């Protein structure tokens, strides 16, 4: 069973000014993304606004400061990324990268 204490971010890649991609030290599936979501939300002191779960894509809308982001998990590519909801959220994304680095 995956626990928050076991999770560590091993790499953060800035795909572009609006997207950060994460790699973790643990293997995850759609069944345990909630633990990773809790970990990330707690690390950046954000608030979950909405969760949308599909067959292979899990998307969580989060609020951090005055910014909104979409935290995405895609099972087939085993990808996790955080993207700005609007252009105005780019500064907030930079802050999050500093917190998590």
N, CA, C and O atoms as a MOPAC input file, in Angstrom:
PM7 MOZYME 1SCF
protein

 N      0.84100 1    -1.18900 1     0.00000 1
 C      0.00000 1     0.00000 1     0.00000 1
 C      0.88100 1     1.24600 1     0.00000 1
 O      1.82900 1     1.34600 1     0.77900 1
 N      0.56700 1     2.17500 1    -0.86400 1
 C      1.32400 1     3.40700 1    -1.00400 1
 C      0.92000 1     4.38800 1     0.09300 1
 O     -0.26800 1     4.60300 1     0.33100 1
 N      1.92500 1     4.99200 1     0.76900 1
 C      1.65300 1     5.98400 1     1.80800 1
 C      2.36000 1     7.29000 1     1.46700 1
 O      3.35300 1     7.29200 1     0.74000 1
 N      1.84500 1     8.40300 1     1.99500 1
 C      2.44600 1     9.71300 1     1.73300 1
 C      3.90200 1     9.76500 1     2.17300 1
 O      4.72300 1    10.41500 1     1.52600 1
 N      4.22800 1     9.08300 1     3.27100 1
 C      5.59200 1     9.10200 1     3.78500 1
 C      6.58500 1     8.44500 1     2.83700 1
 O      7.77800 1     8.74200 1     2.89100 1
 N      6.11100 1     7.56300 1     1.97500 1
 C      6.99000 1     6.84600 1     1.05100 1
 C      7.25600 1     7.63100 1    -0.24000 1
 O      8.17400 1     7.29500 1    -0.98700 1
 N      6.46900 1     8.65800 1    -0.50200 1
 C      6.54100 1     9.37400 1    -1.77800 1
 C      7.60100 1    10.47500 1    -1.73600 1
 O      7.68700 1    11.25000 1    -0.78300 1
 N      8.39200 1    10.51600 1    -2.78800 1
 C      9.35700 1    11.59400 1    -2.99800 1
 C      9.33100 1    11.95300 1    -4.47800 1
 O      9.17900 1    11.08300 1    -5.33600 1
 N      9.48100 1    13.23300 1    -4.76600 1
 C      9.60300 1    13.67700 1    -6.15100 1
 C     11.05800 1    13.50700 1    -6.54500 1
 O     11.94700 1    14.04900 1    -5.88700 1
 N     11.31000 1    12.76200 1    -7.60900 1
 C     12.68800 1    12.53400 1    -8.05000 1
 C     13.10200 1    13.48400 1    -9.17300 1
 O     14.29400 1    13.69800 1    -9.39600 1
 N     12.12200 1    14.05400 1    -9.88200 1
 C     12.44600 1    14.96900 1   -10.96700 1
 C     11.26100 1    15.87300 1   -11.25800 1
 O     10.11200 1    15.43100 1   -11.27500 1
 N     11.55900 1    17.14000 1   -11.48500 1
 C     10.55300 1    18.11000 1   -11.93900 1
 C     11.08500 1    18.71600 1   -13.22400 1
 O     12.15600 1    19.32200 1   -13.23600 1
 N     10.34000 1    18.55400 1   -14.29700 1
 C     10.74600 1    19.10100 1   -15.58400 1
 C      9.77300 1    20.20100 1   -15.98700 1
 O      8.55900 1    19.99800 1   -15.98200 1
 N     10.30700 1    21.35600 1   -16.33200 1
 C      9.48500 1    22.44500 1   -16.83500 1
 C      9.31700 1    22.22200 1   -18.33000 1
 O     10.20200 1    22.54300 1   -19.12200 1
 N      8.16500 1    21.66500 1   -18.70700 1
 C      7.89200 1    21.35400 1   -20.10900 1
 C      7.80800 1    22.64500 1   -20.91700 1
 O      8.36600 1    22.74700 1   -22.01000 1
 N      7.10600 1    23.61900 1   -20.36800 1
 C      7.05000 1    24.97300 1   -20.90800 1
 C      6.63700 1    25.88500 1   -19.75400 1
 O      6.55400 1    25.42000 1   -18.61800 1
 N      6.38000 1    27.15000 1   -20.00600 1
 C      6.08900 1    28.08900 1   -18.92000 1
 C      4.78800 1    27.78800 1   -18.18800 1
 O      4.53700 1    28.33600 1   -17.11500 1
 N      3.95700 1    26.91700 1   -18.76300 1
 C      2.66100 1    26.61300 1   -18.16200 1
 C      2.54000 1    25.19400 1   -17.61800 1
 O      1.50300 1    24.84800 1   -17.05300 1
 N      3.58200 1    24.35500 1   -17.77300 1
 C      3.46900 1    22.93700 1   -17.40600 1
 C      4.72600 1    22.43900 1   -16.68900 1
 O      5.84900 1    22.64000 1   -17.15200 1
 N      4.50500 1    21.78200 1   -15.54500 1
 C      5.56300 1    21.06300 1   -14.83500 1
 C      5.22100 1    19.58300 1   -14.86900 1
 O      4.08700 1    19.19500 1   -14.58700 1
 N      6.20400 1    18.75700 1   -15.21500 1
 C      6.00200 1    17.30800 1   -15.21400 1
 C      6.79600 1    16.71200 1   -14.05100 1
 O      7.93200 1    17.11000 1   -13.79300 1
 N      6.18100 1    15.74900 1   -13.34900 1
 C      6.78200 1    15.14400 1   -12.16700 1
 C      7.11500 1    13.67700 1   -12.38500 1
 O      6.40800 1    12.95400 1   -13.08600 1
 N      8.21500 1    13.25800 1   -11.76200 1
 C      8.57400 1    11.85000 1   -11.65600 1
 C      8.67400 1    11.55200 1   -10.16100 1
 O      9.14200 1    12.38500 1    -9.38400 1
 N      8.23400 1    10.37100 1    -9.77000 1
 C      8.24000 1     9.98000 1    -8.36800 1
 C      9.09700 1     8.74400 1    -8.15300 1
 O      9.40700 1     8.01900 1    -9.09800 1
 N      9.47400 1     8.51200 1    -6.91900 1
 C     10.27900 1     7.34600 1    -6.56100 1
 C      9.43800 1     6.08300 1    -6.42700 1
 O      9.98200 1     5.00500 1    -6.19200 1
 N      8.14000 1     6.19600 1    -6.57200 1
 C      7.23600 1     5.05600 1    -6.40000 1
 C      6.45200 1     4.81500 1    -7.69000 1
 O      6.19700 1     5.73400 1    -8.46800 1
 N      6.08900 1     3.57700 1    -7.88300 1
 C      5.19300 1     3.22600 1    -8.99100 1
 C      3.77100 1     3.55100 1    -8.53300 1
 O      3.42900 1     3.32400 1    -7.37300 1
 N      2.95000 1     4.07400 1    -9.42200 1
 C      1.57100 1     4.38600 1    -9.07600 1
 C      0.63400 1     3.89600 1   -10.16800 1
 O      1.01600 1     3.71200 1   -11.32400 1
 N     -0.60000 1     3.69400 1    -9.75400 1
 C     -1.67700 1     3.34100 1   -10.68000 1
 C     -2.82400 1     4.30000 1   -10.41600 1
 O     -2.76600 1     5.10400 1    -9.48600 1
 N     -3.84400 1     4.21800 1   -11.21500 1
 C     -5.01100 1     5.07500 1   -10.99700 1
 C     -5.65700 1     4.79600 1    -9.64000 1
 O     -6.30600 1     5.67000 1    -9.06600 1
 N     -5.47900 1     3.59000 1    -9.13500 1
 C     -6.06900 1     3.22900 1    -7.84900 1
 C     -5.42700 1     3.94500 1    -6.66500 1
 O     -6.05500 1     4.08600 1    -5.61500 1
 N     -4.17500 1     4.40300 1    -6.82200 1
 C     -3.53800 1     5.06000 1    -5.68600 1
 C     -3.06800 1     6.48900 1    -5.95900 1
 O     -2.20600 1     6.99900 1    -5.24300 1
 N     -3.61300 1     7.13200 1    -6.97000 1
 C     -3.25300 1     8.53300 1    -7.23100 1
 C     -3.71700 1     9.45300 1    -6.11000 1
 O     -3.13100 1    10.51900 1    -5.91800 1
 N     -4.73700 1     9.07800 1    -5.37500 1
 C     -5.24000 1     9.92500 1    -4.28100 1
 C     -4.14700 1    10.19700 1    -3.25300 1
 O     -4.08400 1    11.29200 1    -2.69400 1
 N     -3.29500 1     9.22600 1    -3.00200 1
 C     -2.20400 1     9.40400 1    -2.03600 1
 C     -1.19600 1    10.42700 1    -2.55900 1
 O     -0.70900 1    11.26200 1    -1.79800 1
 N     -0.88500 1    10.36500 1    -3.84300 1
 C      0.05300 1    11.31700 1    -4.43500 1
 C     -0.57500 1    12.70800 1    -4.47900 1
 O      0.10500 1    13.70200 1    -4.22600 1
 N     -1.84500 1    12.78200 1    -4.79300 1
 C     -2.55100 1    14.06800 1    -4.79500 1
 C     -2.48800 1    14.68100 1    -3.40200 1
 O     -2.16000 1    15.85900 1    -3.26300 1
 N     -2.79500 1    13.91100 1    -2.38100 1
 C     -2.73000 1    14.41300 1    -1.00500 1
 C     -1.33200 1    14.91100 1    -0.67000 1
 O     -1.17100 1    15.96700 1    -0.05700 1
 N     -0.32600 1    14.14900 1    -1.07500 1
 C      1.06700 1    14.52300 1    -0.83000 1
 C      1.38500 1    15.87600 1    -1.46700 1
 O      1.90200 1    16.76700 1    -0.79300 1
 N      1.08200 1    16.04100 1    -2.75900 1
 C      1.39300 1    17.28200 1    -3.46100 1
 C      0.60300 1    18.46500 1    -2.92200 1
 O      1.15400 1    19.54900 1    -2.73300 1
 N     -0.68000 1    18.26000 1    -2.67400 1
 C     -1.52700 1    19.33400 1    -2.16000 1
 C     -1.03000 1    19.79500 1    -0.79000 1
 O     -1.00900 1    20.99300 1    -0.50600 1
 N     -0.63900 1    18.86400 1     0.04000 1
 C     -0.11600 1    19.20700 1     1.36400 1
 C      1.22500 1    19.93800 1     1.24900 1
 O      1.46700 1    20.90100 1     1.97800 1
 N      2.08500 1    19.49400 1     0.35200 1
 C      3.40100 1    20.11300 1     0.18500 1
 C      3.30300 1    21.58400 1    -0.21800 1
 O      4.11100 1    22.40200 1     0.22100 1
 N      2.32700 1    21.91800 1    -1.04200 1
 C      2.22300 1    23.29300 1    -1.53700 1
 C      1.10400 1    24.08100 1    -0.86400 1
 O      0.83800 1    25.22500 1    -1.23200 1
 N      0.45300 1    23.47200 1     0.11600 1
 C     -0.64300 1    24.13100 1     0.84200 1
 C     -1.72500 1    24.62800 1    -0.11700 1
 O     -2.15100 1    25.78200 1    -0.05800 1
 N     -2.15300 1    23.73600 1    -0.99200 1
 C     -3.20800 1    24.04900 1    -1.96400 1
 C     -4.53000 1    23.45000 1    -1.49900 1
 O     -4.58900 1    22.72700 1    -0.50400 1
 N     -5.57800 1    23.76400 1    -2.23500 1
 C     -6.91200 1    23.24700 1    -1.92600 1
 C     -7.48500 1    22.57600 1    -3.17100 1
 O     -7.45300 1    23.14500 1    -4.26200 1
 N     -8.00700 1    21.36700 1    -3.00100 1
 C     -8.64500 1    20.65400 1    -4.10300 1
 C    -10.02200 1    21.25400 1    -4.34700 1
 O    -10.83500 1    21.36700 1    -3.43000 1
 N    -10.27200 1    21.63500 1    -5.59200 1
 C    -11.55000 1    22.24100 1    -5.96800 1
 C    -12.47700 1    21.24000 1    -6.64900 1
 O    -13.69200 1    21.28100 1    -6.45600 1
 N    -11.90100 1    20.34300 1    -7.44500 1
 C    -12.71500 1    19.41000 1    -8.22900 1
 C    -11.85100 1    18.23800 1    -8.66600 1
 O    -10.65800 1    18.39700 1    -8.92600 1
 N    -12.45400 1    17.07200 1    -8.74400 1
 C    -11.76100 1    15.87400 1    -9.21200 1
 C    -12.56300 1    15.24800 1   -10.33800 1
 O    -13.77400 1    15.05800 1   -10.22500 1
 N    -11.87000 1    14.93000 1   -11.42900 1
 C    -12.49600 1    14.28000 1   -12.57600 1
 C    -11.68500 1    13.03200 1   -12.87700 1
 O    -10.49400 1    13.11800 1   -13.17800 1
 N    -12.32300 1    11.87600 1   -12.79800 1
 C    -11.60100 1    10.63700 1   -13.04000 1
 C    -12.21400 1     9.89700 1   -14.20500 1
 O    -13.41400 1     9.62100 1   -14.24000 1
 N    -11.35000 1     9.58100 1   -15.16500 1
 C    -11.75500 1     8.77600 1   -16.30500 1
 C    -11.08700 1     7.42300 1   -16.23000 1
 O    -10.51000 1     7.06700 1   -15.20300 1
 N    -11.16100 1     6.67500 1   -17.29800 1
 C    -10.58400 1     5.33200 1   -17.32400 1
 C     -9.06800 1     5.36700 1   -17.20400 1
 O     -8.48700 1     4.57200 1   -16.46500 1
 N     -8.42000 1     6.28300 1   -17.92500 1
 C     -6.95500 1     6.33400 1   -17.88500 1
 C     -6.40600 1     7.71800 1   -17.56300 1
 O     -5.19200 1     7.91500 1   -17.59200 1
 N     -7.27400 1     8.68300 1   -17.25600 1
 C     -6.85000 1    10.03800 1   -16.92500 1
 C     -7.55700 1    10.50400 1   -15.66900 1
 O     -8.78100 1    10.42200 1   -15.56000 1
 N     -6.77400 1    10.99300 1   -14.72500 1
 C     -7.30300 1    11.53200 1   -13.47900 1
 C     -6.86500 1    12.98900 1   -13.43700 1
 O     -5.67000 1    13.27500 1   -13.51400 1
 N     -7.81200 1    13.91300 1   -13.31600 1
 C     -7.52600 1    15.34100 1   -13.32200 1
 C     -8.10700 1    15.96400 1   -12.05500 1
 O     -9.25900 1    15.72100 1   -11.69300 1
 N     -7.28700 1    16.76800 1   -11.39500 1
 C     -7.71300 1    17.44400 1   -10.17400 1
 C     -7.48300 1    18.94000 1   -10.35600 1
 O     -6.37200 1    19.37300 1   -10.66300 1
 N     -8.53200 1    19.71800 1   -10.16600 1
 C     -8.40100 1    21.18200 1   -10.22400 1
 C     -8.05200 1    21.64800 1    -8.82300 1
 O     -8.78600 1    21.38800 1    -7.86900 1
 N     -6.91100 1    22.34800 1    -8.70300 1
 C     -6.48300 1    22.81600 1    -7.38900 1
 C     -6.34200 1    24.33000 1    -7.38800 1
 O     -6.14900 1    24.96300 1    -8.42600 1
 N     -6.44300 1    24.88500 1    -6.19700 1
 C     -6.31600 1    26.31800 1    -5.99200 1
 C     -5.11500 1    26.55200 1    -5.08700 1
 O     -5.03100 1    25.98700 1    -3.99600 1
 N     -4.18700 1    27.38700 1    -5.54200 1
 C     -3.00200 1    27.74000 1    -4.77800 1
 C     -2.86600 1    29.25500 1    -4.81100 1
 O     -2.67400 1    29.83500 1    -5.88000 1
 N     -2.96200 1    29.89900 1    -3.65600 1
 C     -2.92400 1    31.36500 1    -3.62200 1
 C     -4.07000 1    31.92600 1    -4.43700 1
 O     -5.23500 1    31.64900 1    -4.15500 1
 N     -3.74100 1    32.71300 1    -5.44600 1
 C     -4.76400 1    33.27400 1    -6.34300 1
 C     -4.80800 1    32.52200 1    -7.67200 1
 O     -5.50200 1    32.93300 1    -8.60200 1
 N     -4.06700 1    31.42400 1    -7.75400 1
 C     -3.93100 1    30.69000 1    -9.01000 1
 C     -4.69400 1    29.37000 1    -8.99100 1
 O     -4.95700 1    28.80200 1    -7.93100 1
 N     -5.04400 1    28.89400 1   -10.18300 1
 C     -5.66900 1    27.58700 1   -10.34500 1
 C     -4.84700 1    26.74000 1   -11.30700 1
 O     -4.27500 1    27.23100 1   -12.28000 1
 N     -4.81400 1    25.44700 1   -10.99500 1
 C     -4.02900 1    24.51200 1   -11.78200 1
 C     -4.79600 1    23.22200 1   -11.98700 1
 O     -5.73600 1    22.91500 1   -11.25400 1
 N     -4.38300 1    22.47700 1   -12.99000 1
 C     -4.90400 1    21.14200 1   -13.23000 1
 C     -3.76000 1    20.16000 1   -12.99300 1
 O     -2.72400 1    20.22700 1   -13.65500 1
 N     -3.95600 1    19.25600 1   -12.04800 1
 C     -2.98800 1    18.20600 1   -11.76000 1
 C     -3.49500 1    16.96000 1   -12.46500 1
 O     -4.57800 1    16.46000 1   -12.16100 1
 N     -2.70800 1    16.46400 1   -13.40700 1
 C     -3.13100 1    15.35900 1   -14.27400 1
 C     -2.28300 1    14.11400 1   -14.06700 1
 O     -1.06800 1    14.19600 1   -13.88100 1
 N     -2.93800 1    12.96800 1   -14.10100 1
 C     -2.28400 1    11.66600 1   -14.07100 1
 C     -2.79900 1    10.88300 1   -15.26700 1
 O     -4.00800 1    10.72400 1   -15.43500 1
 N     -1.88700 1    10.39400 1   -16.09800 1
 C     -2.27300 1     9.59900 1   -17.25200 1
 C     -1.59200 1     8.24100 1   -17.10600 1
 O     -0.36500 1     8.14100 1   -17.12500 1
 N     -2.40900 1     7.19900 1   -16.96200 1
 C     -1.87700 1     5.88300 1   -16.61500 1
 C     -1.08400 1     5.23400 1   -17.75000 1
 O     -0.03600 1     4.64300 1   -17.49100 1
 N     -1.54500 1     5.32300 1   -18.98600 1
 C     -0.87700 1     4.61600 1   -20.07800 1
 C      0.55700 1     5.10200 1   -20.28800 1
 O      1.45300 1     4.29700 1   -20.54500 1
 N      0.77500 1     6.40200 1   -20.18000 1
 C      2.13400 1     6.93300 1   -20.33700 1
 C      2.84200 1     7.05900 1   -18.99300 1
 O      4.02000 1     7.41100 1   -18.92900 1
 N      2.11900 1     6.77100 1   -17.93400 1
 C      2.62100 1     6.88100 1   -16.56100 1
 C      3.16400 1     8.29400 1   -16.32000 1
 O      4.26200 1     8.47000 1   -15.79100 1
 N      2.37400 1     9.29300 1   -16.71900 1
 C      2.76500 1    10.69900 1   -16.62700 1
 C      1.95300 1    11.42400 1   -15.56900 1
 O      0.77300 1    11.14600 1   -15.35600 1
 N      2.61700 1    12.35400 1   -14.92100 1
 C      1.95000 1    13.24600 1   -13.97100 1
 C      2.44600 1    14.65700 1   -14.26900 1
 O      3.65300 1    14.89500 1   -14.32300 1
 N      1.51700 1    15.59500 1   -14.46200 1
 C      1.91500 1    16.96200 1   -14.74500 1
 C      0.92500 1    17.94400 1   -14.14300 1
 O     -0.24800 1    17.63800 1   -13.93100 1
 N      1.44300 1    19.13500 1   -13.87500 1
 C      0.66000 1    20.23200 1   -13.32300 1
 C      0.66300 1    21.33600 1   -14.35800 1
 O      1.72200 1    21.75800 1   -14.82100 1
 N     -0.52800 1    21.80900 1   -14.72500 1
 C     -0.60000 1    22.85300 1   -15.74000 1
 C     -1.44900 1    24.01600 1   -15.26700 1
 O     -2.40800 1    23.84400 1   -14.51500 1
 N     -1.08000 1    25.20100 1   -15.72100 1
 C     -1.81000 1    26.41900 1   -15.38500 1
 C     -3.19200 1    26.38700 1   -16.02800 1
 O     -3.34900 1    25.94000 1   -17.16500 1
 N     -4.18600 1    26.86300 1   -15.29300 1
 C     -5.52800 1    26.97600 1   -15.86100 1
 C     -5.60200 1    28.16100 1   -16.82400 1
 O     -6.30900 1    28.10200 1   -17.82900 1
 N     -4.87000 1    29.24100 1   -16.51500 1
 C     -4.83600 1    30.42800 1   -17.37600 1
 C     -3.41100 1    30.97500 1   -17.42300 1
 O     -2.55600 1    30.55200 1   -16.64500 1
 N     -3.15800 1    31.90200 1   -18.32000 1
 C     -1.84700 1    32.55400 1   -18.43000 1
 C     -1.46800 1    33.27100 1   -17.13300 1
 O     -0.28900 1    33.35300 1   -16.79000 1
 N     -2.45900 1    33.78400 1   -16.41900 1
 C     -2.19600 1    34.52500 1   -15.18600 1
 C     -1.64500 1    33.64100 1   -14.07300 1
 O     -1.17900 1    34.15500 1   -13.05600 1
 N     -1.68800 1    32.34000 1   -14.24200 1
 C     -1.24900 1    31.41600 1   -13.19700 1
 C      0.22200 1    31.02400 1   -13.31900 1
 O      0.70800 1    30.22200 1   -12.52100 1
 N      0.93800 1    31.57000 1   -14.29900 1
 C      2.33100 1    31.20400 1   -14.52900 1
 C      3.21000 1    31.54900 1   -13.32900 1
 O      4.08900 1    30.76300 1   -12.97400 1
 N      2.99700 1    32.69300 1   -12.70100 1
 C      3.78900 1    33.06800 1   -11.53100 1
 C      3.58700 1    32.06300 1   -10.39600 1
 O      4.54600 1    31.68900 1    -9.72100 1
 N      2.35300 1    31.63100 1   -10.18800 1
 C      2.06500 1    30.62700 1    -9.17400 1
 C      2.76000 1    29.31300 1    -9.46400 1
 O      3.19800 1    28.62600 1    -8.54100 1
 N      2.86800 1    28.95500 1   -10.73400 1
 C      3.55700 1    27.71000 1   -11.11800 1
 C      5.04200 1    27.79500 1   -10.77400 1
 O      5.64200 1    26.81700 1   -10.32900 1
 N      5.62400 1    28.96500 1   -10.98300 1
 C      7.03300 1    29.17700 1   -10.62000 1
 C      7.22500 1    29.02500 1    -9.11300 1
 O      8.21200 1    28.43800 1    -8.66900 1
 N      6.29900 1    29.54300 1    -8.33500 1
 C      6.36400 1    29.40600 1    -6.87100 1
 C      6.28100 1    27.94700 1    -6.45700 1
 O      7.02600 1    27.49700 1    -5.58600 1
 N      5.37000 1    27.21000 1    -7.08400 1
 C      5.21600 1    25.78100 1    -6.76400 1
 C      6.49300 1    25.02000 1    -7.09500 1
 O      6.91300 1    24.15100 1    -6.32900 1
 N      7.11200 1    25.33700 1    -8.22400 1
 C      8.35300 1    24.65200 1    -8.60300 1
 C      9.42800 1    24.89200 1    -7.53600 1
 O     10.15500 1    23.96700 1    -7.17300 1
 N      9.53100 1    26.10300 1    -7.04300 1
 C     10.51300 1    26.39900 1    -5.99300 1
 C     10.21700 1    25.63800 1    -4.71700 1
 O     11.14000 1    25.14100 1    -4.07200 1
 N      8.97000 1    25.53700 1    -4.34100 1
 C      8.58500 1    24.81100 1    -3.11600 1
 C      8.94000 1    23.33700 1    -3.23000 1
 O      9.45500 1    22.74400 1    -2.28300 1
 N      8.66700 1    22.75000 1    -4.38200 1
 C      8.85300 1    21.30500 1    -4.55900 1
 C     10.27700 1    20.90600 1    -4.93400 1
 O     10.62800 1    19.72800 1    -4.85400 1
 N     11.08500 1    21.85000 1    -5.33500 1
 C     12.47100 1    21.52400 1    -5.75200 1
 C     13.38800 1    21.32200 1    -4.56400 1
 O     14.57400 1    21.04500 1    -4.74000 1

